[in-house]
Structure formats: structure tokens, C-alpha cells
Short mmCIF file of N, CA and C in Angstrom, two decimals:
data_model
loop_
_atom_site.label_atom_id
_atom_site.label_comp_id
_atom_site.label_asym_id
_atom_site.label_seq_id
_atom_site.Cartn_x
_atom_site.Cartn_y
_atom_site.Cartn_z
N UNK U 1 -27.86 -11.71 -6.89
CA UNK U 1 -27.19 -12.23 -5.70
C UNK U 1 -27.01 -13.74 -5.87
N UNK U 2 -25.79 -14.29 -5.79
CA UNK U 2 -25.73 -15.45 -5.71
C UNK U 2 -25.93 -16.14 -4.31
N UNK U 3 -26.16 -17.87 -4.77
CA UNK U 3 -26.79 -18.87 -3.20
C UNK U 3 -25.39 -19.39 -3.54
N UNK U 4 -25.63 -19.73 -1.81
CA UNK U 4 -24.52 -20.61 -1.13
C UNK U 4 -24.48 -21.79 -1.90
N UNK U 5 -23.26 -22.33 -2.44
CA UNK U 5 -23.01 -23.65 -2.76
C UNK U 5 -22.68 -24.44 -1.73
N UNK U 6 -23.69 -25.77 -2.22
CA UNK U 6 -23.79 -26.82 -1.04
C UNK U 6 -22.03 -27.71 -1.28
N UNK U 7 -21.97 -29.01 -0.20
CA UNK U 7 -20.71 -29.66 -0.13
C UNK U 7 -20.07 -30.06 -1.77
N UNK U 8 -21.67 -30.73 -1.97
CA UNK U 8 -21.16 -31.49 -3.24
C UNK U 8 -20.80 -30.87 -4.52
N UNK U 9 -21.67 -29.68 -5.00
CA UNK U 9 -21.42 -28.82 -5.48
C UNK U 9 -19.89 -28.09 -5.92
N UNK U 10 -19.56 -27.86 -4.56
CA UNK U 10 -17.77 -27.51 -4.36
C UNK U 10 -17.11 -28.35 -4.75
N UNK U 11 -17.38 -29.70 -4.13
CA UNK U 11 -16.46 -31.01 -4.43
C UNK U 11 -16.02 -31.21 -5.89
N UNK U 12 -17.39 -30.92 -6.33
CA UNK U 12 -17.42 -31.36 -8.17
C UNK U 12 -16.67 -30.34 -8.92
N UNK U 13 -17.19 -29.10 -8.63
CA UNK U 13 -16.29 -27.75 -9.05
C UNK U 13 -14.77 -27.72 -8.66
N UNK U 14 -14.22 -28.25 -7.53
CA UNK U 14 -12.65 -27.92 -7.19
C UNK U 14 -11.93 -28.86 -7.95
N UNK U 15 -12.77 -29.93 -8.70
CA UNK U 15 -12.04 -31.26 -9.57
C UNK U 15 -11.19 -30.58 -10.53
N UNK U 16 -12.08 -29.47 -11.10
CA UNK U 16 -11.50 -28.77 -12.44
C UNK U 16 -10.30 -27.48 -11.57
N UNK U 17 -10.37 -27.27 -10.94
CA UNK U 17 -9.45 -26.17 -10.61
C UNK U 17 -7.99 -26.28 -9.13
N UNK U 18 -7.31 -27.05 -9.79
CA UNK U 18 -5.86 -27.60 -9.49
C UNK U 18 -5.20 -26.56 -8.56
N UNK U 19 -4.97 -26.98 -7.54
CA UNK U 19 -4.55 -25.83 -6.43
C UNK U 19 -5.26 -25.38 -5.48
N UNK U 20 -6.58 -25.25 -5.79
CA UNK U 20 -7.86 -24.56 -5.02
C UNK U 20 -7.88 -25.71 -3.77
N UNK U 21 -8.46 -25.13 -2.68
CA UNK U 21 -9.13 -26.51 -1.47
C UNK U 21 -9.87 -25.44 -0.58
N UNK U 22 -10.80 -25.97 -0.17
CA UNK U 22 -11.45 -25.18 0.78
C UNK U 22 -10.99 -25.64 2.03
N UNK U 23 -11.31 -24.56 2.76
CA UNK U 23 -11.08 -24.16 4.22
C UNK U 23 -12.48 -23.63 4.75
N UNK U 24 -13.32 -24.63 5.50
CA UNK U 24 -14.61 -23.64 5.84
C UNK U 24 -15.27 -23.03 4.93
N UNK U 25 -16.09 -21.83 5.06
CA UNK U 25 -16.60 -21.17 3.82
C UNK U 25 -15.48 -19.94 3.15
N UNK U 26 -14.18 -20.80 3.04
CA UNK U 26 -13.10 -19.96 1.93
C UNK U 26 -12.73 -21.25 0.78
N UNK U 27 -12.23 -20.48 0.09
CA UNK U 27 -11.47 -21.03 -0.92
C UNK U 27 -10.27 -20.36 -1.02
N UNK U 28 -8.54 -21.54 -0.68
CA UNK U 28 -7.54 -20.67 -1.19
C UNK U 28 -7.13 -21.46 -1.73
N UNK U 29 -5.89 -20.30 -2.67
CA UNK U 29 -4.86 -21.23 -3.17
C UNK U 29 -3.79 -20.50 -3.11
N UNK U 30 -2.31 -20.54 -3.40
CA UNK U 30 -1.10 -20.16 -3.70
C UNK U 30 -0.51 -20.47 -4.74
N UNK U 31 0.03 -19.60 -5.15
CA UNK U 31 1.14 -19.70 -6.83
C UNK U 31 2.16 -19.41 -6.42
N UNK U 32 3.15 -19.67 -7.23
CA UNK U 32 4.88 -19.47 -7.06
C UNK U 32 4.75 -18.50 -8.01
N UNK U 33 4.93 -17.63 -8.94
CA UNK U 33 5.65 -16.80 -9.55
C UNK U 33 7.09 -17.08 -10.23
N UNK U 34 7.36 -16.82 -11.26
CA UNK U 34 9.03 -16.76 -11.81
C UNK U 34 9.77 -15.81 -11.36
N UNK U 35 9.07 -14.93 -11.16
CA UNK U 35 9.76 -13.94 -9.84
C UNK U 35 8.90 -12.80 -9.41
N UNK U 36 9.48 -11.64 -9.12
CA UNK U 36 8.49 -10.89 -7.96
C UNK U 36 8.04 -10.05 -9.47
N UNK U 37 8.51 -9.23 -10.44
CA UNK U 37 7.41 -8.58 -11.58
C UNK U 37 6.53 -9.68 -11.43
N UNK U 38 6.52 -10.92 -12.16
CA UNK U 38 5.31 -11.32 -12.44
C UNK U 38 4.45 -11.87 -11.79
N UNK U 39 5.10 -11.69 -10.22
CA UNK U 39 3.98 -11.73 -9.19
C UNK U 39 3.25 -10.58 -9.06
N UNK U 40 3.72 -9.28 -9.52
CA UNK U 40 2.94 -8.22 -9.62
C UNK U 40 2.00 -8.40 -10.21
N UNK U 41 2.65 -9.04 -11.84
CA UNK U 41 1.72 -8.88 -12.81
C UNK U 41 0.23 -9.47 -12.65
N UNK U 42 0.35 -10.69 -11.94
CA UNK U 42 -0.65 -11.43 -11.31
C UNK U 42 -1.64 -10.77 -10.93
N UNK U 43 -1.05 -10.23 -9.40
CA UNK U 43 -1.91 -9.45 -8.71
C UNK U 43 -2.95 -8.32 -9.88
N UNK U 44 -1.72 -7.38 -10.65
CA UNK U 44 -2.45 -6.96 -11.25
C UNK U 44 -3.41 -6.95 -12.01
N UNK U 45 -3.73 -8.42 -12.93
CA UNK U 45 -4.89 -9.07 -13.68
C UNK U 45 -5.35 -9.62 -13.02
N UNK U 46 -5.21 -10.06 -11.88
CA UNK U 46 -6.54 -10.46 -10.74
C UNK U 46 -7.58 -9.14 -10.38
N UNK U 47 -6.82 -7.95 -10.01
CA UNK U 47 -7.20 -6.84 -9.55
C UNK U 47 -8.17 -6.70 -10.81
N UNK U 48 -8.05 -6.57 -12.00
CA UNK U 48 -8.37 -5.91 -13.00
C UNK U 48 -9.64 -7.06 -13.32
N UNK U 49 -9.57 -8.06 -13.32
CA UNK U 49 -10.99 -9.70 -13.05
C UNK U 49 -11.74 -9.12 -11.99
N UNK U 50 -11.57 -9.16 -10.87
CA UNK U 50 -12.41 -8.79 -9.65
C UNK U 50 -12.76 -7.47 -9.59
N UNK U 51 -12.49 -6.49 -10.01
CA UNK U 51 -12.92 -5.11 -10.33
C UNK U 51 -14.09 -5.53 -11.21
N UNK U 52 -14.03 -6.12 -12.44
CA UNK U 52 -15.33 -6.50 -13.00
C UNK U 52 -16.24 -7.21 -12.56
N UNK U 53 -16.13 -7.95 -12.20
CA UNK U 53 -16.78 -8.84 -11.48
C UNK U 53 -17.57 -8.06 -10.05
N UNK U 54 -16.82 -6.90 -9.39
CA UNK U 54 -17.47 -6.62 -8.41
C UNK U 54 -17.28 -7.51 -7.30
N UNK U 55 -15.91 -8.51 -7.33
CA UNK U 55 -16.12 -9.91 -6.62
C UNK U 55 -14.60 -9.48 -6.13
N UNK U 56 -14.24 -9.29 -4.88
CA UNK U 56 -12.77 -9.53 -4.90
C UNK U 56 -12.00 -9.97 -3.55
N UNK U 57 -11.48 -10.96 -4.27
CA UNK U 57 -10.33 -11.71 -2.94
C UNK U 57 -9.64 -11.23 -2.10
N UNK U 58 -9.05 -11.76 -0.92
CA UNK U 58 -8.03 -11.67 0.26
C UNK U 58 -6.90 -11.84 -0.82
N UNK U 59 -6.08 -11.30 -1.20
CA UNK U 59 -4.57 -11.20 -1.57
C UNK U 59 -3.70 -11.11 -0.97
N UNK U 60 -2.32 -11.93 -0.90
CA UNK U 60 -1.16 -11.96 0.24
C UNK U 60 0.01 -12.33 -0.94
N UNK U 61 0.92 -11.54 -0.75
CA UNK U 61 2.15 -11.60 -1.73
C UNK U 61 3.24 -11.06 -0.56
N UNK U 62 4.28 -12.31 -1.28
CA UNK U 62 5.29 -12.14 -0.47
C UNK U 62 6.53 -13.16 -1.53
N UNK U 63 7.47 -11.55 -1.84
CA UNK U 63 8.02 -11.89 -2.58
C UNK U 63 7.78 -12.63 -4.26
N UNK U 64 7.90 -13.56 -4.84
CA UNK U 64 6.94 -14.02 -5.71
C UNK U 64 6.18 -15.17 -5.28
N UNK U 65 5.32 -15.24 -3.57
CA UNK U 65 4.47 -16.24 -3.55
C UNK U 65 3.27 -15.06 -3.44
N UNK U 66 2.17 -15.59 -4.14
CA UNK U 66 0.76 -15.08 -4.27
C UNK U 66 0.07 -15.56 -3.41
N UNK U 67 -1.06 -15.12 -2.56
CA UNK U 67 -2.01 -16.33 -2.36
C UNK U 67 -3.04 -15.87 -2.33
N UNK U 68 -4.41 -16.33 -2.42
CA UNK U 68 -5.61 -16.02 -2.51
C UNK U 68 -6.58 -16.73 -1.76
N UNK U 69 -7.38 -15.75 -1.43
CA UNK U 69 -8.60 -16.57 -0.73
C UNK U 69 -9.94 -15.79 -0.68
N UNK U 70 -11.19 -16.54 -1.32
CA UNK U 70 -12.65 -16.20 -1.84
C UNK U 70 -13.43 -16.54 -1.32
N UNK U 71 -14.39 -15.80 -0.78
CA UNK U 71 -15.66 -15.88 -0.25
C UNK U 71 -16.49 -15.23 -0.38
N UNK U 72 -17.72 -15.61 0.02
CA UNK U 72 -19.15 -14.39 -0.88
C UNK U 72 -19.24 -13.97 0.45
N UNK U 73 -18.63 -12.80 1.34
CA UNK U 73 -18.94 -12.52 2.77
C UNK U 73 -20.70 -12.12 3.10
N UNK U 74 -20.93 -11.37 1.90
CA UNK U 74 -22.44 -11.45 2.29
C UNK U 74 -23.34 -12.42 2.23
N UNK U 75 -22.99 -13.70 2.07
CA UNK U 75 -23.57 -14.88 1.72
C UNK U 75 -23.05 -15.70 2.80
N UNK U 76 -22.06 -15.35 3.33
CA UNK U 76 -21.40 -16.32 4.17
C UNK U 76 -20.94 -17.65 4.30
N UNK U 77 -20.29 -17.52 3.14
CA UNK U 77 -19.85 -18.69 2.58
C UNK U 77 -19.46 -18.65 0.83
N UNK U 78 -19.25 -19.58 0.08
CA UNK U 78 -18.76 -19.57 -1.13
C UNK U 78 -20.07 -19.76 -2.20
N UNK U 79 -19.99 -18.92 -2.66
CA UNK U 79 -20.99 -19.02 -4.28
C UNK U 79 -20.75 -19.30 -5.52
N UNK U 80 -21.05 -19.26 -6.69
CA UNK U 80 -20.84 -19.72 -7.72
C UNK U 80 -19.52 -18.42 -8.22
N UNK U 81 -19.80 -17.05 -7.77
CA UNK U 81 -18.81 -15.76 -8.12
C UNK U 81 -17.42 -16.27 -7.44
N UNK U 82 -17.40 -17.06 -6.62
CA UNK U 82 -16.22 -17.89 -5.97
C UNK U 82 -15.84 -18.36 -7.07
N UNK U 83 -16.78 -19.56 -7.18
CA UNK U 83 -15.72 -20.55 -8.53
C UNK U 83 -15.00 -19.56 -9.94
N UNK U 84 -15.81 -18.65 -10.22
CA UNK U 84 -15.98 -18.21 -11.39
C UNK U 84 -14.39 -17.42 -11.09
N UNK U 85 -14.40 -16.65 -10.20
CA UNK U 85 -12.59 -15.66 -9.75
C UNK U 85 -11.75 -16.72 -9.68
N UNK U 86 -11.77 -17.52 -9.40
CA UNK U 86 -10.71 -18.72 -9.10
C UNK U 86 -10.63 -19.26 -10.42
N UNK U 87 -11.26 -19.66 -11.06
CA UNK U 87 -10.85 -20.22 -12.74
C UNK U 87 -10.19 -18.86 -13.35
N UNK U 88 -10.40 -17.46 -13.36
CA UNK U 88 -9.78 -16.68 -13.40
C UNK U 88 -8.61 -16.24 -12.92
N UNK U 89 -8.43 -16.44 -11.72
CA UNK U 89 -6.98 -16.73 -11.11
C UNK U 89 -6.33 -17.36 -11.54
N UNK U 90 -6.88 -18.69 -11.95
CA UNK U 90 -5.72 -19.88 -11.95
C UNK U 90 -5.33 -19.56 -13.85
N UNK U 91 -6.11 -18.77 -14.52
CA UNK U 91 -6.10 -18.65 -15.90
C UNK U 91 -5.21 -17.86 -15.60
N UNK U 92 -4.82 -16.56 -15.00
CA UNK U 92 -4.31 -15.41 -14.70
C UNK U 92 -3.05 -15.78 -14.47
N UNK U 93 -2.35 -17.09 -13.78
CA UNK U 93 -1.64 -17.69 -12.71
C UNK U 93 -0.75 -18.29 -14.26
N UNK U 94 -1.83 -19.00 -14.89
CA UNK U 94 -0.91 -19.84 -16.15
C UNK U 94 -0.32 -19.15 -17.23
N UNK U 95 -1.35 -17.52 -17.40
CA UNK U 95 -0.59 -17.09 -18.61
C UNK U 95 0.85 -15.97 -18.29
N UNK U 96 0.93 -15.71 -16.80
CA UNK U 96 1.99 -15.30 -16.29
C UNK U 96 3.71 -16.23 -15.98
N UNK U 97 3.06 -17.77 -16.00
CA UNK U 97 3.68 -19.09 -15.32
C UNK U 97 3.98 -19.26 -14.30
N UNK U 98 3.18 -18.64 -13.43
CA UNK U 98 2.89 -19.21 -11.72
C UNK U 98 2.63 -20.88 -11.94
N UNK U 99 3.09 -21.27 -11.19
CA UNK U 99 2.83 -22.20 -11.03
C UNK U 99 2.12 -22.84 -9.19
N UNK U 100 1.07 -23.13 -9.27
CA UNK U 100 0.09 -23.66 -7.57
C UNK U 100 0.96 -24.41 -7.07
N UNK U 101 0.50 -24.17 -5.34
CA UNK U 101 1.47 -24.75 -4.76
C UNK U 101 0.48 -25.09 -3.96
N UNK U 102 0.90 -26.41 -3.23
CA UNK U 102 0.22 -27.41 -2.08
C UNK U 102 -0.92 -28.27 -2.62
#
């Protein structure tokens, strides 16, 4: 079981991962897509990360915008399995060429 990550913790971790910002105890982000397949495709190697992991995100697609958002709900709040799907996302995001938005 992972522990709650404290403020600073997050702060230091979201440096490396471009797009991400927290909201409370979430983490989202959004990608653009080159179009709606490889917004599928996305979804689909996210699906296929978080299935392993046992860890899996709020997903919202619309058209080719993605968006995501992570939390450890039984923890109530964000854990280290947070950071870890989100560097996976955003890996997931680059080798498709999503590109983050906001």
C-alpha cells in the first residue's frame, strides 16, 4: 500500500512531468492527439499501464482531446502509484505525439 505524498514531495515530482498540476488530492492533465485513432491509441496503452499496475485513472476523451486524472482513492489523496501512471501517460502521450495542453 502506498502513503500519501506530502506538498513538497508533489512539488518536486510535477517539475519532471510537463502538463501534470494538481487539483486537491488529483492529478490531471490533457493531451491533444493528431487525431481521434491515436487518441484511441492512447487510451489504449494507458488502459494496458494501469491494468498492470492495478492503478487506474478517470479518462475523458473527446474527439482527439484525452484527459486524465489520478488519485490513490483508498488513500485519499495522491501516492507515489500517482506519479509513477502519469510518467507513463505522458511516455504513452509522446510515443503516440499527443502533445499536453494547459
Amino acid at each position: 500500500m502506498s502513503r500519501l505524498l506530502n506538498h513538497e514531495e508533489i512539488d518536486r515530482q510535477l517539475g519532471d512531468l510537463p502538463g501534470w498540476a494538481v487539483d486537491g488530492p488529483l492529478m490531471r492533465a490533457t493531451f491533444e492527439a493528431p487525431d481521434f485513432p491515436a487518441a484511441i491509441r492512447l487510451v489504449d496503452e494507458v488502459a494496458a499501464d494501469a491494468e498492470s499496475m492495478n492503478h487506474h485513472p478517470d479518462i475523458d476523451i473527446r474527439w482527439r482531446t484525452v484527459g486524465f486524472v489520478l488519485s490513490t482513492h483508498d488513500q485519499g489523496g495522491l501516492t507515489q502509484l500517482d506519479v509513477e501512471l502519469a510518467h507513463q501517460i505522458s511516455q504513452a502521450a509522446a510515443r503516440i505525439g499527443a502533445q499536453a495542453r494547459g
